[in-house]
Amino acid sequence: MNLLNTLTWWQWAWLGAVPVAIVLLYFLKLKRQPLEVPSTYLWSRTIEDLHVNSIWQRLRRNLLLFLQLLVILLLAAALLRPGWRGTQWIDHRLIILIDNSASMSATDEPPNRLAAAKARALALIDQMASGDVGMVISFSDTAQTQSFTESRRALRRQIEAIVPTNRSTDIREALRAAAGLANPGLTRLENQQAVNESLPATMYIFSDGAFPAVPDFPLGNLNPVFFPIGRPATENLAIVAFATDRNPEHPERMQAFVSVANFGREPATVVLELLLDDQSLDMVELTIHAGDQAGWQFDLPDLDEAVLKAVLHHDDALMLDNAAYAAINRPRLARVLVVSSSNEWLRTALSTDQVRLIADVTFAEPELLADAAHQAAAAAGAYDLVIYDRCQPAQLPLANTLFLGSLPPGEAWKSGPPGGPPTIIDIDRTHPLSQLVDMSSVLIAEGRPLQPPTGSAVLFDSVAGPMLAIAPREEFEDAVLGFPLLVEAQGETVQNTNWPRRPSFPVFLYNAVRYLGGSRGVSTVASVAPGNPITLRAPAHVQSLAVKNPRGEIRRLERTGQAPFAYTDTQELGVYQVQEGQLDPITQRFVVNLFDPRESNLQLQSNLELGHEAVAGQASPEPTRHELWKWLLVAGLVVLVFEWYVYNRRVYL
Amino acid sequence: MSAPHDTSDLLSPALLARLERLELVSRKIFRGRFKGERRSRRKGQSVEFADFRTYVPGDDLRFLDWNLFARLDKLFLRLFLEEEDLHFYALIDASTSMDFGEPTKLHYAKQLAAALGFVGLVRADRVKVEALSGARRASGPVLRGRRSLWRMLEYLDGLQPGADETNAPLAEKIRNFVLRHRGKGILVLMTDLMDKQGYEPALRMLLAQQMDLYLVHILSPEELQPDIQGDLRLVDAEDGDVTEVTVSRPLLDRYRKTLGAFVQGAREYCTRRGMAYMLASTAVPVEDVVTKYLRQRGLVR
């Protein structure tokens, strides 16, 4: 039972004056017409028996006053709107699913959709009777599941703890979590009941419905109830794509491409601004039809490194998607040493423009291996990648290595006797080293099947055995090609294979420089969706990275093995800065952008498709409040009628 | 002496003509002071023989029947019916409360008293018409004979409501009357019985007298069927007592009930004590009351 005040204090003051006025009017005696009668004997006897009980008589005398005061009291009570919460929505087991994806940050439902969803969920919690159990699941593209509890306070706390995310929406994980608690175990053993007793539960979904339909999900015991959160026709404009690239016509220049979508029902004209390092660079006015997209291409000067930001100057319900970020990283050239005795094929393949963009390649003769200065430099990690062509160092350098026709020193790598021709029959196309490499037309005269150490991966497999394998060595990796490009025969150097004439050879070497050299090109970093992990590459000698998110929080990543760094904490939209080591300058940046038309589309879904049924949105998700004011008003009217009756029937005074 | 101007007001000639044929009847034996025109139940001295009885010593020898003694040698006494006059009292309550109605109750009472008094005068009864008063000296005239009609009417005409202590309580007024009149006879009390101290003590005092008592309870139609509306302050005409009422149908119903109980109570009180009670509404003509109702009651014949 609670009250809703409907009047301001001065209105209450007026209402409070009414009973006072009634009482005052009662003090003013009724003016009566005097009439002379023969005798009041009979009249006084007539009303005599009404004066038997004086207290009751006084009450009866003032009955009208009391009735009028009662009417006022009832009216005042009706104005207070007493009522109590309805209970018809409540099941005994309820699972509350609250969408906290990016679209729930829309402000069409003030203050925002998530707050509205939380408020309604809290209202639902208020209706729980004792003994009811509830569970809260917040979901975006992942689901945060809490356990069933009877404690309403715990449920309230869990609901209040839900924070908005910038993620996209996928209800499936949440549904699986809910179904796991409501439905019998899916992996049921023979002749054995499910371990957990599964009971039917009502699943209350507080969402804007901006997620793909889940038609193939078996709901089982779950009874879904959908409360759409948000206004039906909510306008929104969003940047759905923002990319930078080299201008294909003028390779020395860069260009940025922005795509803006209008998810509303009215055409809109907006100003799109491009900022470079927070300085306005360009501005354009775009007119976008309803449900359409418009793109614009900005020409940029040649930039080594920069942070670009595209801003849509439009006041709409969702501000998250009105800004997009792009970063251009300084190209970091891989330091590559090629130890080869006049292998022109190699020199040619490593001198392409593409390689030059990502690597600084040094060529040296095998005699260098004996040089002490070189040995010291190699041991200190002066290179990222050393390619040994038919030669072998005394000690492996602190760098990734690629051996062409020779084996790394030590006992780890072994090879079989030379044989041929080792026709390549299988390629691991998923490995970065061997992807896009086509060996189908490559002829190889002679090769030695490799016996790589444990933990290695075979990339080329031939009829004779592994021809290309890669194996980790502490934090580095060694790749070994089982056949040389050139062989010495009768004092002459002859080709062992026609691979260098094939297009796949420079591709392989480019892969090697790119993967083993750990370099990045000039090209911009692809944007990451919020919450998705990103793989960060760093030179082989770098042991740790520091990532600074847009809010300025720094997180350290330690290298584990040779695996590239994986950064998962990409909740915030914006530019992330990566530092190698402790105090080094920023070496690279990456950006997190929403770029999700489904989240940006704020049109409210009135129905959900879950399982095989369409769940209609509850038109009035507000839990019904049982109002009392109508009955109070009716009671007031009844009292008024009674008062009128008494006034006409009264036989005293 | 010319006829008073209001003779026809109190008694119309037609009524007088009808009244002449009537006479007052007493249900009890009275002893008048003079021989009257009526036969009494008492055996007495008159020319009309009634009966014989044996002589007992002490009887008046004048009534011995000597002829019978001669024939039978026994002493018999001749009894004669005695003719005597009748004392008739008409008491009018002249309090202010009687001064209401159209015609007023007082006027009605005067008419009634005049009519009955005329009947008595015609029959040579001793008639006394008097307004009840708390004053000792106030006394109505004693009348006898048809010629006294004018005096009676003059007296009645002179009666004013509320004057001369007539507003005193009924019991006091009755006591005042009873103290002065010890005789027997017929007494007709004309009042509205509106006495806040109750009519019972007054009637009890009358009942103690061995009179033939008649109570004519005069009420006006305004009292029987009040036609008033609204919020009223009712002022008592006699003592100024105030009663505030808001007239409503239930209140009128209740009033009627009270009135009915009041009338019924008075009727029962009188009937149980051998007193003739009659309710007279001033709406009923006096002629009808005298020639029909009182005739039925046995007061006149």
XYZ file of N, CA, C and O in Angstrom, chain A residues 29-47 49-50 647-653, chain B residues 97 100 194-196 223 226 228 231-237 241 243-246 248 250-251 254-255 258-259 262:
224
model
N -25.544 29.485 13.537
C -26.816 28.797 13.688
C -27.707 29.014 12.481
O -27.688 30.059 11.833
N -28.478 28.015 12.260
C -29.435 28.096 11.181
C -30.485 29.155 11.525
O -31.040 29.174 12.608
N -30.726 30.069 10.617
C -31.731 31.106 10.831
C -33.103 30.488 10.604
O -33.417 30.002 9.526
N -33.915 30.547 11.667
C -35.218 29.898 11.562
C -36.333 30.930 11.557
O -36.273 31.945 12.223
N -37.372 30.590 10.837
C -38.554 31.458 10.732
C -39.376 31.296 12.012
O -39.762 30.178 12.358
N -39.635 32.376 12.724
C -40.478 32.213 13.916
C -41.946 32.026 13.528
O -42.422 32.617 12.562
N -42.643 31.182 14.258
C -44.069 30.939 13.987
C -44.763 30.710 15.319
O -44.330 29.873 16.109
N -45.799 31.470 15.540
C -46.512 31.330 16.811
C -47.535 30.210 16.667
O -48.292 30.160 15.695
N -47.497 29.328 17.626
C -48.444 28.219 17.614
C -49.206 28.244 18.929
O -48.747 28.836 19.908
N -50.379 27.616 18.971
C -51.164 27.608 20.207
C -50.342 27.093 21.365
O -50.340 27.674 22.437
N -49.658 26.011 21.117
C -48.861 25.450 22.193
C -47.773 24.591 21.577
O -47.994 23.934 20.561
N -46.620 24.653 22.175
C -45.551 23.785 21.692
C -45.596 22.438 22.389
O -44.689 21.636 22.261
N -46.682 22.242 23.131
C -46.789 21.032 23.943
C -46.599 19.775 23.106
O -45.729 18.944 23.376
N -47.389 19.675 22.041
C -47.297 18.467 21.214
C -45.986 18.412 20.446
O -45.396 17.353 20.277
N -45.533 19.591 19.997
C -44.288 19.592 19.202
C -43.114 19.157 20.052
O -42.293 18.350 19.628
N -43.072 19.707 21.260
C -41.931 19.317 22.086
C -42.032 17.850 22.460
O -41.019 17.167 22.573
N -43.272 17.367 22.598
C -43.397 15.929 22.867
C -43.034 15.113 21.643
O -42.534 14.002 21.741
N -43.294 15.714 20.477
C -42.951 14.999 19.250
C -41.450 14.763 19.134
O -41.001 13.682 18.764
N -40.714 15.818 19.470
C -39.261 15.646 19.325
C -38.623 15.246 20.637
O -37.416 15.105 20.725
N -38.718 12.390 22.367
C -38.051 11.091 22.463
C -36.786 11.035 21.640
O -36.042 10.064 21.694
N -36.539 12.080 20.850
C -35.267 12.115 20.126
C -34.141 12.627 21.001
O -32.998 12.631 20.618
N -30.473 14.667 5.510
C -30.933 16.053 5.561
C -32.439 16.116 5.352
O -33.134 16.903 5.998
N -32.941 15.283 4.468
C -34.368 15.311 4.191
C -35.172 14.518 5.207
O -36.343 14.775 5.414
N -34.542 13.541 5.814
C -35.274 12.683 6.726
C -35.179 13.156 8.163
O -35.846 12.625 9.021
N -34.291 14.085 8.383
C -33.997 14.352 9.788
C -35.252 14.859 10.482
O -36.008 15.663 9.959
N -35.482 14.369 11.669
C -36.715 14.641 12.383
C -36.383 15.309 13.705
O -37.125 15.240 14.639
N -35.239 15.902 13.752
C -34.844 16.550 14.996
C -34.400 17.954 14.650
O -34.535 18.413 13.529
N -33.875 18.634 15.601
C -33.452 20.026 15.539
C -34.669 20.959 15.549
O -35.590 20.725 14.801
N -54.023 29.743 24.148
C -53.899 28.681 23.171
C -55.224 28.394 22.483
O -55.246 27.822 21.408
N -56.821 30.223 18.607
C -56.252 29.872 17.304
C -57.269 29.098 16.503
O -58.173 28.478 17.046
N -54.197 21.590 26.209
C -52.784 21.874 25.973
C -52.168 22.461 27.235
O -52.076 23.682 27.395
N -51.826 21.592 28.132
C -51.210 22.050 29.363
C -49.925 21.268 29.547
O -49.913 20.044 29.550
N -48.851 22.011 29.696
C -47.555 21.323 29.736
C -47.400 20.510 31.000
O -46.559 19.622 31.054
N -54.064 22.157 14.160
C -53.382 21.257 15.093
C -53.524 19.813 14.674
O -52.620 19.006 14.873
N -51.323 19.788 10.697
C -50.523 21.006 10.545
C -50.013 21.145 9.105
O -49.601 20.173 8.489
N -47.408 23.246 7.812
C -46.280 24.178 7.926
C -45.096 23.582 7.196
O -45.026 22.371 6.955
N -37.674 25.429 8.011
C -37.029 25.501 9.311
C -37.739 26.572 10.127
O -37.720 27.739 9.774
N -38.351 26.164 11.209
C -39.206 27.083 11.948
C -38.801 27.117 13.409
O -38.295 26.142 13.956
N -39.041 28.287 13.990
C -38.925 28.384 15.433
C -40.339 28.562 15.959
O -40.968 29.606 15.767
N -40.855 27.518 16.550
C -42.236 27.561 17.019
C -42.261 28.234 18.385
O -41.533 27.844 19.294
N -43.094 29.257 18.496
C -43.182 30.022 19.736
C -44.514 29.715 20.389
O -45.565 29.843 19.766
N -44.449 29.322 21.634
C -45.659 29.010 22.362
C -46.398 30.318 22.677
O -45.831 31.271 23.193
N -47.670 30.349 22.334
C -48.423 31.593 22.504
C -48.626 31.929 23.972
O -48.801 33.095 24.323
N -42.486 29.722 25.081
C -41.537 28.633 24.934
C -41.214 28.431 23.451
O -42.081 28.566 22.592
N -39.615 26.081 20.408
C -39.191 24.758 19.931
C -38.789 24.900 18.465
O -39.560 25.424 17.664
N -37.575 24.462 18.181
C -37.105 24.613 16.803
C -37.341 23.314 16.064
O -36.976 22.228 16.522
N -37.958 23.441 14.929
C -38.219 22.235 14.141
C -37.829 22.512 12.706
O -37.834 23.637 12.231
N -37.444 21.454 12.063
C -37.305 21.494 10.616
C -38.367 20.553 10.085
O -38.323 19.351 10.325
N -40.436 18.214 8.175
C -40.241 17.220 7.129
C -41.381 16.216 7.256
O -42.102 16.202 8.255
N -41.332 13.014 7.728
C -41.263 12.135 8.913
C -41.637 12.863 10.188
O -42.266 12.286 11.075
N -41.223 14.140 10.255
C -41.560 14.879 11.463
C -43.072 15.032 11.591
O -43.643 14.877 12.681
N -44.531 11.876 12.636
C -44.298 11.674 14.058
C -45.224 12.551 14.899
O -45.741 12.129 15.936
N -45.464 13.773 14.402
C -46.372 14.670 15.117
C -47.770 14.062 15.161
O -48.447 14.055 16.201
N -47.869 11.440 17.639
C -47.920 11.990 18.993
C -49.318 12.515 19.314
O -49.861 12.292 20.404
N -49.895 13.212 18.361
C -51.236 13.759 18.554
C -52.249 12.645 18.784
O -53.084 12.719 19.695
N -51.832 11.347 22.119
C -52.340 12.321 23.088
C -53.867 12.227 23.185
O -54.437 12.116 24.285
